[in-house]
């Protein structure tokens, strides 16, 4: 009984919390780089017509959403050495990091061929991200022993994402436009962010070993009954339906607004450096949000906090 009580009262080590947070730290570079500058890359670097660029963006994002579900099924069904989720941190991290560089390297190809090659590179890069993301979001179930652990990991992840936003706001624009050719800036930026993803995922992979290894994975496989994909899809009903729809709409907005901001600063304000100021401002707001998140979540119910922040997001948009 005393051991049980100690396991509930004992807090996760800060090293564990903030090593886990490196996942959101590296994801943020990927999301911000893709979100803010992919459309500009398509229309102003690869010189794709705007309608085709928008179509590529929309189609790939649609398949990417399905990729999350497929990633979960593959990870659940496929047995790999080293644990249930840990191997996919490494596989997805290397996959995503390498593909990010390949995606933002301009090739000397005829335009009609490039229009077919780029969507494939984009989709493959995002599927690597999906495998990594699904595995990363599943690891807390292995690490957490109580609700306090879950909250600590969530808050730590928020801190990691905010730290990445601050760093990106300082280096993102300068790195992209710091070379004679914008194509070089894109490739070098992708190499930097891809390296960050790989390094961070290696560190999370190593940290998670005591919690997710061959023994724990095998124990879970014996204890949990496999659920068919059709049954998994049935979970998107009832209370989960509005959550699912809000997540999809949030992803759409988080993709559309950054791209619009880049065009706004480049073509309307004609101020590339203004993007750095904008990114810094939004990052500072995120810092404030990260500081007040935990005390607010302790004072108010999660559903009330969710509703309030959702309304605020809609109004600010």
mmCIF file of N, CA, C and O in Angstrom, residues 76-79 221 224-228:
data_model
loop_
_atom_site.group_PDB
_atom_site.id
_atom_site.type_symbol
_atom_site.label_atom_id
_atom_site.label_comp_id
_atom_site.label_asym_id
_atom_site.label_seq_id
_atom_site.Cartn_x
_atom_site.Cartn_y
_atom_site.Cartn_z
ATOM 1 N N UNK A 76 0.118 0.012 -34.069
ATOM 2 C CA UNK A 76 -0.572 -0.931 -33.193
ATOM 3 C C UNK A 76 -0.382 -2.372 -33.650
ATOM 4 O O UNK A 76 -0.283 -3.288 -32.823
ATOM 5 N N UNK A 77 -0.308 -2.571 -34.967
ATOM 6 C CA UNK A 77 -0.280 -3.947 -35.505
ATOM 7 C C UNK A 77 1.143 -4.474 -35.727
ATOM 8 O O UNK A 77 1.374 -5.678 -35.642
ATOM 9 N N UNK A 78 2.066 -3.580 -36.058
ATOM 10 C CA UNK A 78 3.403 -4.028 -36.462
ATOM 11 C C UNK A 78 4.323 -4.156 -35.247
ATOM 12 O O UNK A 78 4.466 -3.214 -34.462
ATOM 13 N N UNK A 79 4.938 -5.306 -35.085
ATOM 14 C CA UNK A 79 5.837 -5.546 -33.958
ATOM 15 C C UNK A 79 7.276 -5.210 -34.358
ATOM 16 O O UNK A 79 7.809 -5.779 -35.306
ATOM 17 N N UNK A 221 0.612 -6.215 -25.459
ATOM 18 C CA UNK A 221 0.001 -6.949 -26.582
ATOM 19 C C UNK A 221 -0.871 -8.098 -26.080
ATOM 20 O O UNK A 221 -1.924 -8.409 -26.646
ATOM 21 N N UNK A 224 -4.154 -6.414 -24.264
ATOM 22 C CA UNK A 224 -5.098 -5.606 -25.031
ATOM 23 C C UNK A 224 -5.598 -6.370 -26.255
ATOM 24 O O UNK A 224 -4.810 -6.917 -27.030
ATOM 25 N N UNK A 225 -6.874 -6.412 -26.412
ATOM 26 C CA UNK A 225 -7.483 -7.053 -27.577
ATOM 27 C C UNK A 225 -7.422 -6.114 -28.778
ATOM 28 O O UNK A 225 -7.715 -4.929 -28.653
ATOM 29 N N UNK A 226 -7.033 -6.647 -29.921
ATOM 30 C CA UNK A 226 -6.947 -5.816 -31.116
ATOM 31 C C UNK A 226 -8.333 -5.432 -31.600
ATOM 32 O O UNK A 226 -9.243 -6.251 -31.647
ATOM 33 N N UNK A 227 -8.456 -4.163 -31.960
ATOM 34 C CA UNK A 227 -9.742 -3.645 -32.423
ATOM 35 C C UNK A 227 -9.647 -3.380 -33.922
ATOM 36 O O UNK A 227 -8.720 -2.703 -34.376
ATOM 37 N N UNK A 228 -10.570 -3.885 -34.727
ATOM 38 C CA UNK A 228 -10.535 -3.641 -36.178
ATOM 39 C C UNK A 228 -10.614 -2.145 -36.494
ATOM 40 O O UNK A 228 -11.170 -1.361 -35.720
#
